Coordinates of C-alpha atoms in Angstrom, one line a residue:
Chain A
M471 CA 21.7 32.2 -47.4
L472 CA 21.3 28.5 -46.6
P473 CA 23.5 26.9 -44.1
T474 CA 26.7 25.7 -45.0
K475 CA 27.5 23.2 -42.5
S476 CA 25.7 20.0 -43.0
R477 CA 24.7 19.8 -39.3
Q478 CA 23.2 23.4 -39.7
K479 CA 19.9 22.3 -41.3
S480 CA 16.6 24.1 -41.4
A481 CA 17.4 27.0 -43.6
L482 CA 15.0 29.0 -41.9
V483 CA 16.4 32.2 -43.4
A484 CA 15.3 35.5 -42.4
F485 CA 16.5 39.0 -41.5
S486 CA 15.2 40.3 -38.5
I487 CA 12.5 43.0 -39.0
M488 CA 14.3 46.1 -37.6
A489 CA 18.0 45.5 -37.3
C490 CA 20.0 43.9 -40.2
F491 CA 23.7 44.3 -40.6
A492 CA 25.0 43.3 -44.0
S493 CA 28.6 43.6 -45.1
P494 CA 28.5 45.8 -47.9
A495 CA 30.3 44.2 -51.0
A496 CA 33.2 46.3 -52.4
S497 CA 31.7 48.7 -55.0
E498 CA 33.7 47.5 -58.0
T499 CA 31.6 44.2 -57.4
R500 CA 28.3 45.8 -57.4
P501 CA 25.9 45.2 -60.1
A502 CA 24.8 48.2 -62.0
I503 CA 22.0 49.7 -60.2
G504 CA 18.9 47.8 -60.8
S505 CA 20.2 45.5 -63.4
T506 CA 19.7 42.4 -61.4
W507 CA 17.6 43.4 -58.6
S508 CA 14.4 41.5 -59.6
S509 CA 16.2 38.1 -59.2
M510 CA 18.0 38.8 -55.8
T511 CA 17.2 37.5 -52.4
T512 CA 16.7 40.0 -49.6
G513 CA 20.3 39.4 -48.3
E514 CA 21.7 40.0 -51.9
L515 CA 19.6 43.2 -52.3
I516 CA 20.8 44.9 -49.0
T517 CA 24.5 43.8 -49.9
A518 CA 24.0 45.2 -53.4
A519 CA 22.2 48.4 -52.5
P520 CA 24.1 51.4 -53.6
A521 CA 25.3 54.3 -51.4
D522 CA 22.5 56.3 -52.2
A523 CA 20.1 53.9 -50.9
W524 CA 21.4 54.3 -47.4
Q525 CA 20.4 57.2 -45.1
Q526 CA 22.6 58.3 -42.5
I527 CA 20.8 58.2 -38.9
E528 CA 21.7 61.5 -37.2
Q529 CA 23.6 60.9 -33.7
S530 CA 21.1 63.2 -32.1
Q531 CA 18.3 60.8 -33.1
L532 CA 20.2 57.9 -31.4
L533 CA 19.8 56.9 -27.9
Y534 CA 22.6 55.0 -26.5
L535 CA 21.2 52.8 -23.4
E536 CA 23.6 51.0 -21.3
F537 CA 23.0 48.5 -18.5
D538 CA 24.0 46.0 -16.4
P539 CA 23.0 42.3 -17.1
P540 CA 20.9 40.5 -14.6
A541 CA 23.0 39.2 -11.6
G542 CA 24.6 35.9 -12.1
S543 CA 24.1 36.2 -15.9
G544 CA 27.8 36.0 -16.4
T545 CA 27.9 38.8 -19.2
G546 CA 29.2 42.3 -19.5
P547 CA 27.3 45.4 -19.5
A548 CA 24.6 45.4 -22.7
R549 CA 24.1 48.3 -25.2
V550 CA 20.8 49.0 -27.0
I551 CA 20.5 51.7 -29.3
I552 CA 17.3 53.3 -30.1
Q553 CA 16.3 55.6 -32.9
L554 CA 14.1 58.2 -32.1
A555 CA 11.0 59.2 -34.2
P556 CA 10.4 63.0 -34.0
D557 CA 8.1 62.9 -36.9
F558 CA 5.7 60.9 -35.1
A559 CA 6.0 62.0 -31.4
P560 CA 7.7 65.2 -31.5
N561 CA 6.9 66.5 -28.0
H562 CA 7.7 63.1 -26.2
V563 CA 11.2 63.0 -28.2
A564 CA 11.9 66.4 -27.0
A565 CA 11.0 65.8 -23.4
L566 CA 13.1 62.6 -23.4
K567 CA 16.0 64.4 -24.6
E568 CA 15.5 67.0 -21.6
L569 CA 15.4 63.9 -19.3
V570 CA 18.7 62.5 -20.9
A571 CA 20.5 65.6 -20.4
K572 CA 19.6 65.6 -16.8
D573 CA 21.1 62.2 -16.5
F574 CA 17.6 60.9 -15.6
F575 CA 17.9 57.4 -16.8
N576 CA 21.3 56.7 -15.1
G577 CA 21.0 54.5 -12.1
K578 CA 17.5 53.7 -12.8
S579 CA 16.4 50.1 -13.7
I580 CA 14.8 47.7 -16.2
V581 CA 11.6 47.1 -14.2
R582 CA 9.6 44.6 -16.3
S583 CA 10.3 41.9 -19.0
Q584 CA 6.9 40.0 -19.9
D585 CA 7.2 37.1 -22.4
N586 CA 5.9 37.8 -25.9
Y587 CA 5.1 41.2 -24.8
V588 CA 7.3 44.2 -23.6
V589 CA 10.4 44.9 -21.8
Q590 CA 10.2 48.2 -19.6
W591 CA 12.6 50.6 -18.0
G592 CA 12.8 54.0 -16.2
D593 CA 10.4 55.7 -13.7
G594 CA 7.5 57.8 -14.8
P595 CA 6.4 58.8 -11.1
A596 CA 9.8 59.9 -10.3
A597 CA 10.3 62.1 -13.3
T598 CA 7.0 63.9 -12.4
Q599 CA 7.9 64.2 -8.9
A600 CA 11.1 65.9 -10.0
G601 CA 9.3 68.3 -12.2
F602 CA 10.3 67.0 -15.5
R603 CA 7.3 67.1 -18.1
G604 CA 8.5 63.7 -19.4
G605 CA 6.9 62.0 -16.6
Q606 CA 3.3 62.8 -17.8
M607 CA 2.6 64.7 -20.8
T608 CA -0.3 64.9 -23.7
A609 CA -0.4 61.7 -25.5
E610 CA 0.9 61.4 -29.2
F611 CA -1.0 58.5 -30.1
D612 CA -1.3 59.6 -33.7
R613 CA -1.0 62.7 -35.8
P614 CA -2.7 64.6 -38.6
I615 CA -2.0 63.7 -42.0
G616 CA 0.0 66.8 -43.5
R617 CA 1.1 67.8 -46.7
D618 CA 4.7 66.2 -45.9
F619 CA 3.2 62.8 -45.5
K620 CA 4.2 60.8 -48.5
P621 CA 4.1 57.1 -47.5
F622 CA 5.1 54.1 -49.8
E623 CA 1.8 52.1 -49.4
L624 CA 2.2 48.3 -48.6
K625 CA -0.7 46.9 -50.7
D626 CA -0.7 43.5 -48.9
G627 CA -3.4 44.6 -46.6
D628 CA -3.4 44.7 -42.7
V629 CA -5.7 43.3 -40.0
Y630 CA -5.6 46.2 -37.9
A631 CA -5.2 49.6 -40.2
P632 CA -7.1 50.9 -43.2
K633 CA -3.7 51.7 -44.7
V634 CA -0.2 50.8 -44.0
G635 CA 3.3 51.2 -45.4
F636 CA 6.5 53.1 -45.0
W637 CA 7.4 56.6 -44.4
R638 CA 11.0 58.2 -43.8
N639 CA 12.1 54.5 -43.3
W640 CA 9.8 53.8 -40.7
P641 CA 6.6 51.4 -40.7
V642 CA 3.4 53.7 -40.8
A643 CA -0.2 52.9 -40.4
W644 CA -2.8 55.5 -41.6
D645 CA -6.4 56.3 -42.0
P646 CA -7.4 58.2 -45.1
A647 CA -10.9 59.1 -43.8
Q648 CA -9.9 60.3 -40.5
K649 CA -6.4 61.9 -42.0
R650 CA -4.5 60.5 -39.2
Y651 CA -1.2 58.4 -39.3
W652 CA 0.6 56.5 -36.3
L653 CA 3.5 54.2 -35.6
P654 CA 2.5 50.3 -35.4
H655 CA 3.6 48.0 -32.5
C656 CA 6.0 46.0 -34.6
Y657 CA 8.9 44.0 -32.9
A658 CA 11.4 46.3 -31.3
M659 CA 9.3 49.4 -31.4
V660 CA 9.6 51.9 -28.4
G661 CA 7.0 53.5 -26.8
A662 CA 5.9 55.5 -23.6
G663 CA 4.2 53.6 -20.7
R664 CA 1.1 55.1 -19.3
D665 CA -1.3 54.6 -16.4
E666 CA -5.3 54.9 -16.8
G667 CA -5.5 58.2 -18.2
A668 CA -4.4 58.9 -21.9
D669 CA -2.1 61.7 -20.6
S670 CA -0.7 59.8 -17.8
G671 CA 2.4 58.6 -19.4
G672 CA 5.7 59.9 -20.8
P673 CA 9.0 58.9 -22.1
A674 CA 10.5 58.9 -18.6
E675 CA 9.1 55.1 -18.6
L676 CA 9.6 53.5 -21.9
Y677 CA 9.1 49.9 -23.2
A678 CA 10.2 47.9 -26.4
V679 CA 8.1 45.3 -28.0
N680 CA 9.7 41.8 -27.6
G681 CA 7.6 39.2 -29.3
H682 CA 4.7 38.8 -31.6
S683 CA 3.4 42.3 -32.1
P684 CA 0.9 43.8 -30.0
R685 CA -0.7 45.8 -32.6
G686 CA -4.0 45.9 -30.6
L687 CA -1.9 48.5 -28.5
D688 CA -1.9 50.9 -31.8
R689 CA -3.2 54.4 -31.0
N690 CA -3.2 53.6 -27.2
V691 CA 0.1 54.4 -26.4
T692 CA 2.8 57.0 -27.8
L693 CA 5.5 55.0 -29.8
L694 CA 8.5 57.3 -30.1
G695 CA 11.3 55.2 -31.7
R696 CA 12.5 51.7 -32.4
V697 CA 15.7 49.6 -31.4
V698 CA 18.1 49.6 -34.1
L699 CA 20.9 47.7 -32.6
G700 CA 21.2 45.3 -29.4
M701 CA 17.3 44.4 -29.5
E702 CA 18.7 40.9 -28.5
H703 CA 19.7 42.2 -25.0
F704 CA 16.3 43.3 -24.3
A705 CA 14.7 40.2 -25.7
T706 CA 16.9 37.8 -23.5
L707 CA 16.3 39.4 -20.1
P708 CA 14.9 36.9 -17.5
R709 CA 11.1 37.3 -17.5
G710 CA 9.6 39.1 -14.3
G711 CA 7.8 36.9 -11.7
E712 CA 5.2 39.4 -10.9
A713 CA 1.9 40.1 -12.6
M714 CA 2.5 41.4 -16.3
G715 CA 6.4 40.6 -16.0
F716 CA 7.3 43.1 -13.4
Y717 CA 10.5 42.1 -11.7
G718 CA 9.5 41.4 -7.8
E719 CA 11.2 42.6 -4.8
T720 CA 13.4 39.5 -4.6
Q721 CA 14.5 39.6 -8.4
S722 CA 17.4 41.7 -9.5
K723 CA 16.5 44.5 -11.7
P724 CA 19.1 45.4 -14.5
R725 CA 20.4 48.7 -13.6
I726 CA 21.0 51.3 -16.3
I727 CA 24.3 52.5 -16.5
R728 CA 23.6 55.6 -18.7
A729 CA 21.3 56.6 -21.3
V730 CA 22.8 59.3 -23.6
L731 CA 22.4 60.7 -27.1
G732 CA 25.0 59.7 -29.6
S733 CA 25.7 63.5 -30.2
Q734 CA 26.9 63.7 -26.4
L735 CA 29.5 60.9 -27.2
P736 CA 32.9 61.6 -28.4
E737 CA 33.1 60.4 -32.1
R738 CA 35.2 57.4 -31.4
E739 CA 32.3 55.9 -29.3
Q740 CA 29.5 56.9 -31.9
I741 CA 28.1 53.9 -33.9
N742 CA 27.5 55.3 -37.5
L743 CA 24.4 53.7 -38.3
Q744 CA 22.5 54.0 -41.7
A745 CA 18.9 53.0 -42.6
L746 CA 17.8 51.7 -46.0
R747 CA 15.7 54.4 -47.6
T748 CA 12.1 53.3 -48.1
D749 CA 11.7 55.9 -50.8
H750 CA 14.5 54.4 -52.7
A751 CA 14.1 52.4 -55.9
I752 CA 15.5 49.2 -54.3
Y753 CA 12.9 49.1 -51.6
P754 CA 9.9 47.6 -53.3
Q755 CA 12.3 44.8 -54.7
V756 CA 13.2 44.3 -51.1
L757 CA 10.0 43.9 -50.0
E758 CA 9.0 41.7 -53.2
S759 CA 12.0 39.4 -52.2
R760 CA 10.4 38.6 -49.0
R761 CA 6.9 38.6 -50.3
N762 CA 7.8 35.9 -53.1
R763 CA 11.4 34.4 -51.6
R764 CA 13.9 34.1 -54.3
D765 CA 15.8 31.2 -52.8
S766 CA 15.6 27.5 -53.8
W767 CA 14.6 26.7 -50.1
T768 CA 11.2 28.0 -50.5
K769 CA 8.6 25.6 -51.7
F770 CA 5.6 27.8 -51.2
K771 CA 5.8 31.4 -52.0
A772 CA 3.7 33.4 -49.6
G773 CA 2.8 36.1 -52.1
R774 CA 2.0 38.4 -49.2
L775 CA 3.8 40.4 -46.9
E776 CA 2.6 41.7 -43.3
L777 CA 3.7 45.1 -42.3
C778 CA 5.6 44.1 -39.2
N779 CA 7.4 41.2 -41.2
A780 CA 8.6 43.7 -43.7
P781 CA 12.7 44.4 -43.5
L782 CA 13.5 47.7 -42.6
P783 CA 17.3 47.2 -42.7
V784 CA 19.7 49.2 -40.5
R785 CA 23.6 48.8 -41.1
I786 CA 26.7 49.9 -39.5
A787 CA 28.2 52.4 -42.2
P788 CA 31.0 50.8 -44.2
K789 CA 34.3 52.4 -43.5
E790 CA 35.1 55.2 -46.1
Chain B
M762 CA -5.6 44.0 -14.9
L763 CA -3.8 47.4 -14.2
P764 CA -0.9 47.7 -12.3
T765 CA -1.5 47.9 -8.4
K766 CA 1.7 49.7 -7.4
S767 CA 2.0 53.2 -8.1
R768 CA 5.4 52.6 -9.7
Q769 CA 4.1 50.0 -12.3
K770 CA 2.9 52.0 -14.9
S771 CA 2.0 51.1 -18.4
A772 CA -0.9 49.0 -17.9
L773 CA 0.2 47.2 -21.2
V774 CA -2.1 44.3 -20.3
A775 CA -2.0 41.1 -22.1
F776 CA -2.2 37.5 -21.9
S777 CA 0.5 35.6 -23.7
I778 CA -0.7 34.0 -27.0
M779 CA 0.1 30.5 -26.1
A780 CA 0.4 30.1 -22.4
C781 CA -1.8 31.7 -20.0
F782 CA -2.4 30.3 -16.5
A783 CA -5.4 31.7 -14.5
S784 CA -6.0 31.0 -11.2
P785 CA -9.6 29.5 -11.5
A786 CA -12.0 31.1 -9.0
A787 CA -13.8 28.7 -6.9
S788 CA -16.8 27.2 -8.3
E789 CA -19.2 28.8 -5.9
T790 CA -18.2 32.2 -7.1
R791 CA -18.4 31.8 -10.8
P792 CA -21.2 33.6 -12.4
A793 CA -23.9 31.6 -14.2
I794 CA -22.8 30.4 -17.6
G795 CA -22.7 33.3 -20.0
S796 CA -24.5 35.7 -17.7
T797 CA -22.0 38.3 -17.6
W798 CA -19.5 37.2 -20.2
S799 CA -20.0 40.0 -22.6
S800 CA -18.8 42.6 -20.2
M801 CA -15.7 40.7 -19.1
T802 CA -12.1 41.4 -19.7
T803 CA -9.9 38.4 -21.2
G804 CA -8.7 37.7 -17.9
E805 CA -11.9 37.7 -16.0
L806 CA -13.1 35.2 -18.7
I807 CA -10.4 33.1 -18.3
T808 CA -11.2 33.0 -14.6
A809 CA -14.8 32.6 -15.0
A810 CA -14.6 29.9 -17.8
P811 CA -16.6 26.8 -16.4
A812 CA -14.9 23.3 -16.1
D813 CA -16.5 22.1 -19.3
A814 CA -14.7 25.0 -21.2
W815 CA -11.4 23.3 -20.4
Q816 CA -10.1 20.4 -22.2
Q817 CA -7.4 18.0 -20.9
I818 CA -4.3 17.7 -22.8
E819 CA -3.3 14.0 -22.8
Q820 CA 0.2 13.3 -21.3
S821 CA 1.0 11.2 -24.4
Q822 CA 0.6 14.5 -26.5
L823 CA 3.0 16.3 -24.1
L824 CA 6.8 16.4 -24.8
Y825 CA 8.6 17.4 -21.8
L826 CA 12.1 18.9 -22.7
E827 CA 14.8 19.6 -20.0
F828 CA 18.0 21.5 -20.7
D829 CA 21.1 22.8 -18.9
P830 CA 21.0 26.8 -19.1
P831 CA 24.0 28.4 -21.0
A832 CA 27.2 28.2 -18.9
G833 CA 27.6 31.2 -16.6
S834 CA 23.9 31.9 -16.6
G835 CA 23.4 31.2 -12.9
T836 CA 20.0 29.5 -13.3
G837 CA 19.0 25.9 -13.0
P838 CA 17.9 23.5 -15.4
A839 CA 14.9 24.6 -17.7
R840 CA 11.9 22.8 -18.5
V841 CA 9.8 23.6 -21.6
I842 CA 6.6 21.6 -22.2
I843 CA 5.4 21.1 -26.0
Q844 CA 2.0 19.9 -27.0
L845 CA 2.1 17.8 -30.1
A846 CA -0.1 18.3 -33.1
P847 CA -1.3 14.8 -34.4
D848 CA -4.1 16.1 -36.2
F849 CA -1.8 18.2 -38.6
A850 CA 1.4 16.3 -38.9
P851 CA 0.5 12.8 -37.8
N852 CA 3.7 11.0 -39.4
H853 CA 6.1 13.5 -37.5
V854 CA 4.5 13.3 -34.3
A855 CA 4.7 9.5 -34.7
A856 CA 8.2 9.6 -35.7
L857 CA 9.2 12.2 -32.9
K858 CA 7.6 9.7 -30.4
E859 CA 9.7 6.8 -31.8
L860 CA 13.0 9.2 -31.4
V861 CA 12.0 10.0 -27.8
A862 CA 11.3 6.2 -27.0
K863 CA 15.1 5.8 -28.0
D864 CA 16.1 8.7 -25.8
F865 CA 17.2 10.1 -29.2
F866 CA 17.2 13.9 -27.8
N867 CA 19.0 13.1 -24.4
G868 CA 22.5 14.7 -24.6
K869 CA 21.9 16.7 -27.9
S870 CA 22.1 20.5 -27.8
I871 CA 20.2 23.5 -28.5
V872 CA 22.0 24.6 -31.6
R873 CA 20.4 28.0 -32.7
S874 CA 18.8 31.0 -31.2
Q875 CA 18.3 33.7 -33.6
D876 CA 16.5 37.0 -32.4
N877 CA 12.8 37.6 -33.6
Y878 CA 12.9 34.2 -35.6
V879 CA 13.7 30.8 -33.9
V880 CA 15.3 28.5 -31.4
Q881 CA 16.4 25.2 -32.7
W882 CA 17.4 22.1 -31.1
G883 CA 18.4 18.5 -32.0
D884 CA 20.2 16.8 -34.7
G885 CA 18.7 15.6 -37.9
P886 CA 21.7 14.1 -39.7
A887 CA 22.3 12.1 -36.6
A888 CA 18.9 10.8 -36.5
T889 CA 19.2 9.8 -40.3
Q890 CA 22.7 8.2 -39.8
A891 CA 21.2 6.1 -36.8
G892 CA 18.6 4.9 -38.9
F893 CA 15.5 6.6 -37.5
R894 CA 13.0 7.9 -39.9
G895 CA 12.6 11.2 -37.8
G896 CA 15.8 12.4 -39.5
Q897 CA 14.4 12.9 -43.1
M898 CA 10.8 12.2 -44.0
T899 CA 8.0 13.2 -46.3
A900 CA 6.7 16.9 -45.6
E901 CA 3.5 17.5 -44.0
F902 CA 3.2 21.1 -44.9
D903 CA -0.6 21.0 -45.0
R904 CA -3.2 18.5 -45.1
P905 CA -6.6 17.9 -47.0
I906 CA -9.7 19.1 -45.6
G907 CA -11.8 16.2 -44.5
R908 CA -15.1 16.1 -43.0
D909 CA -14.0 16.2 -39.6
F910 CA -12.6 19.7 -40.2
K911 CA -14.6 21.9 -38.8
P912 CA -13.1 25.0 -37.5
F913 CA -14.5 28.2 -35.8
E914 CA -13.6 31.1 -38.3
L915 CA -12.0 34.2 -37.1
K916 CA -13.6 36.7 -39.5
D917 CA -11.1 39.5 -38.9
G918 CA -9.3 38.7 -42.2
D919 CA -5.6 37.6 -42.5
V920 CA -2.8 38.9 -44.5
Y921 CA -1.3 35.6 -45.6
A922 CA -4.2 33.0 -45.8
P923 CA -7.6 32.9 -47.3
K924 CA -9.3 31.8 -44.2
V925 CA -8.0 31.4 -40.5
G926 CA -9.5 30.4 -37.3
F927 CA -9.3 27.7 -34.7
W928 CA -9.7 24.1 -34.5
R929 CA -9.3 21.6 -31.6
N930 CA -7.9 24.6 -29.6
W931 CA -5.2 25.4 -32.4
P932 CA -4.9 28.3 -34.5
V933 CA -5.5 27.2 -38.2
A934 CA -5.3 28.6 -41.6
W935 CA -7.1 27.1 -44.4
D936 CA -7.8 27.5 -48.5
P937 CA -11.2 26.5 -49.3
A938 CA -10.5 26.4 -52.9
Q939 CA -7.5 23.9 -52.7
K940 CA -9.2 22.1 -49.7
R941 CA -6.0 22.2 -47.7
Y942 CA -5.3 23.4 -44.0
W943 CA -2.2 24.2 -42.2
L944 CA -0.8 25.2 -38.9
P945 CA 0.4 28.8 -39.1
H946 CA 3.6 30.2 -37.6
C947 CA 2.5 31.8 -34.4
Y948 CA 4.6 32.6 -31.4
A949 CA 5.7 29.5 -29.7
M950 CA 4.7 27.1 -32.5
V951 CA 7.1 24.3 -33.1
G952 CA 8.1 22.9 -36.5
A953 CA 10.7 20.5 -38.0
G954 CA 13.8 22.0 -39.6
R955 CA 14.8 20.9 -43.2
D956 CA 17.4 21.6 -45.6
E957 CA 16.9 22.3 -49.2
G958 CA 14.6 19.5 -50.4
A959 CA 10.8 19.6 -49.0
D960 CA 11.4 16.2 -47.8
S961 CA 14.8 16.6 -46.3
G962 CA 13.8 17.4 -42.6
G963 CA 12.2 15.6 -39.8
P964 CA 11.4 16.0 -36.1
A965 CA 14.9 15.1 -34.9
E966 CA 15.7 18.8 -35.4
L967 CA 13.0 21.1 -34.1
Y968 CA 12.5 24.8 -34.0
A969 CA 10.1 27.1 -32.1
V970 CA 9.0 30.6 -33.1
N971 CA 10.5 33.4 -30.7
G972 CA 9.6 36.5 -32.1
H973 CA 7.1 38.3 -34.7
S974 CA 5.7 35.5 -36.3
P975 CA 7.5 34.4 -39.4
R976 CA 4.2 33.6 -41.2
G977 CA 6.0 33.7 -44.7
L978 CA 7.2 30.1 -43.7
D979 CA 3.5 28.7 -43.5
R980 CA 3.4 25.6 -45.8
N981 CA 7.2 25.6 -46.3
V982 CA 8.0 23.5 -43.1
T983 CA 6.0 20.9 -41.0
L984 CA 4.8 22.6 -37.8
L985 CA 3.9 19.8 -35.4
G986 CA 3.3 21.4 -31.9
R987 CA 3.5 24.4 -29.7
V988 CA 5.2 25.4 -26.6
V989 CA 2.6 25.5 -23.7
L990 CA 4.6 26.0 -20.7
G991 CA 8.2 27.5 -20.4
M992 CA 8.4 29.3 -23.6
E993 CA 10.5 32.0 -21.7
H994 CA 13.2 29.5 -21.2
F995 CA 13.6 29.3 -25.1
A996 CA 13.0 33.1 -25.7
T997 CA 15.8 34.2 -23.3
L998 CA 18.4 32.0 -24.6
P999 CA 21.4 34.0 -25.7
R1000 CA 21.5 34.7 -29.5
G1001 CA 24.0 32.7 -31.5
G1002 CA 26.8 34.4 -32.9
E1003 CA 27.1 32.8 -36.4
A1004 CA 24.9 33.1 -39.6
M1005 CA 21.0 32.8 -38.7
G1006 CA 21.8 32.5 -35.0
F1007 CA 23.4 29.2 -34.9
Y1008 CA 25.8 28.8 -31.9
G1009 CA 29.5 28.9 -32.9
E1010 CA 32.2 26.5 -31.9
T1011 CA 33.1 28.8 -29.0
Q1012 CA 29.7 29.2 -27.7
S1013 CA 28.5 26.9 -25.2
K1014 CA 25.2 25.2 -26.4
P1015 CA 22.7 24.4 -24.1
R1016 CA 22.6 20.5 -23.4
I1017 CA 19.3 18.6 -23.5
I1018 CA 19.1 16.6 -20.1
R1019 CA 16.1 14.8 -21.5
A1020 CA 13.1 14.8 -23.6
V1021 CA 10.3 12.4 -22.4
L1022 CA 6.7 12.3 -23.0
G1023 CA 4.4 13.0 -20.1
S1024 CA 3.0 9.4 -20.2
Q1025 CA 6.7 8.0 -19.6
L1026 CA 6.7 10.1 -16.3
P1027 CA 5.4 9.0 -12.8
E1028 CA 2.3 10.7 -12.1
R1029 CA 4.0 13.0 -9.4
E1030 CA 6.0 14.6 -12.0
Q1031 CA 3.3 15.1 -14.9
I1032 CA 1.9 18.5 -15.2
N1033 CA -1.8 18.5 -15.6
L1034 CA -2.6 21.0 -18.3
Q1035 CA -5.8 22.1 -20.0
A1036 CA -6.5 24.2 -22.9
L1037 CA -9.6 26.4 -23.2
R1038 CA -11.8 24.7 -25.9
T1039 CA -12.0 26.9 -29.0
D1040 CA -15.5 25.2 -29.6
H1041 CA -16.9 26.4 -26.1
A1042 CA -19.6 29.2 -26.1
I1043 CA -17.2 31.4 -24.0
Y1044 CA -14.5 31.4 -26.7
P1045 CA -16.0 33.9 -29.2
Q1046 CA -16.3 36.3 -25.8
V1047 CA -12.5 35.7 -25.3
L1048 CA -11.8 36.7 -28.7
E1049 CA -14.1 39.8 -28.6
S1050 CA -12.8 40.8 -25.3
R1051 CA -9.3 41.3 -27.2
R1052 CA -10.8 42.7 -30.4
N1053 CA -12.5 45.4 -28.2
R1054 CA -10.9 45.5 -24.9
R1055 CA -13.3 46.0 -22.0
D1056 CA -10.8 47.5 -19.6
S1057 CA -10.9 51.2 -18.8
W1058 CA -7.2 51.5 -19.8
T1059 CA -8.1 51.1 -23.6
K1060 CA -8.8 54.5 -25.1
F1061 CA -9.0 53.0 -28.8
K1062 CA -10.6 49.9 -29.4
A1063 CA -8.7 48.1 -32.1
G1064 CA -12.0 46.4 -33.6
R1065 CA -9.9 43.7 -35.0
L1066 CA -8.0 40.8 -34.1
E1067 CA -4.9 39.1 -35.7
L1068 CA -4.9 35.3 -35.7
C1069 CA -1.5 35.1 -33.9
N1070 CA -2.7 37.8 -31.2
A1071 CA -5.7 35.5 -30.4
P1072 CA -5.6 34.2 -26.8
L1073 CA -5.4 30.2 -26.6
P1074 CA -5.3 29.8 -23.1
V1075 CA -3.7 27.0 -21.4
R1076 CA -3.7 26.3 -17.6
I1077 CA -2.5 24.1 -15.0
A1078 CA -5.7 22.2 -13.9
P1079 CA -6.9 23.3 -10.6
K1080 CA -6.6 20.8 -7.8
E1081 CA -9.9 18.7 -7.5

């Protein structure tokens, strides 16, 4: 995990919060399940995770967003893949799929890039004008806790929520007293922009968190997904020159080539993604390996882990 | 603070954590000090802050870093300004100034850009080889609390540190039991990379946090400053293709044109920056305006504020 080239110092070792792609070790070199997990680093654990620790992400829950880079950037089209969250925002996800089926996003633009805040794309008013429910709809800021809500609690505490943890491979916050749960604004989370009214937004205009998580927005906007591949293409977009990072009239807005569900794509174009199961026995070890790092570089073990710093690894599935 | 154009929805209003440039209102339109602060939004408070709430940042404490953009990006040279933190890492800051005086960084490169982690530049081994103490020096991970340490405590709690707050316009964490204080890894904070050993790093190779704050690194590396202008130029650098975001041999590394202290520059090239005083009476109101937002867009007031989400406004000083 430490730099191998002498020039590459710093050893600021980390996995990104949302997307982490490990080359799985060949199965014969894998340790017996759990045998040595307690001494492994985060990277080693992800590599060692057995097949049953990985959960396929359905192509129908993956939004492939392709867009032209900013003019003059010298790079080719970019692709970002977003996993949708029907367990948290079922109506928004359904309305988003309707928009995608109508090619709504194709030809629209990325309209905003604000440093340390959000990237935003789409066009809510246009969707409303065209009669799509995804332009303006009833908010899904949080949801009632039902019988199926069985999160794994992160007991390190949280500044913003009474309880935090993981459920179905997502970060989650909840309030046992109010019996409500919600998605937190972690890096790479995707939500629906809105105007003044709680019900003035919808999935026709989306944003992704590109900096230190604006957790103060929790329960103020409907979060409906997370970027699981290509977040760097959003994060590196030139910042907008107008207030709140909107691109001005004279700035080129990256044009969306197309937004399609994985299930609309021919199989050869699908990216086979898997998420590490947060209900698998290896996951507490993954968290512990970040709470108290097991590499020799670390001199002072933090002993604590913040929700938005918890690894939620996603990988490209190994070839059969 | 809400979008004025009908197409600009979302109202995801925020000031960046580190750098916030407000056009100060003409003094005759300013309210009497404190008269209406308790109803103002963060933006209104920063605009209304009286002259004595702003503290000049000495040019000798500002590092101007100019670099070529990545090949093909189509943009001109970028400038990032870093405020140094001698109250937290006096020896590192002194050694950095020695390096700058010897033109050490001129012609070196940005060597790393890892998504949601850090941007890194300079060359530690080269400095050591050239005999500069800034290549490898004794760590300054934290410091003993002295009589002069009088922080303003943020009482919202923290996942990582026993106590957090602000001191001399910096975010700070401390442990009353151990009697130590340190800078936390918030967005845009700048630190010294190191290898395996605690004392194996130095200011000849620096990094800046470009994503959700890796607070788990606190007290493992020497933080010595923060980006106060131009952070977006770091944040939008293409991510490196090698492990940990290092640029590979085939990737162009942005070349550093020069790194100079503001005090080395002719006055016409100096940017006159001021930080909002965290010991001024307006500052608790600034925090409260983020803890419980006072705009009509906000439906659910967070009631809490995390250290790295606290505004630490820096502005370009108004013309006399």
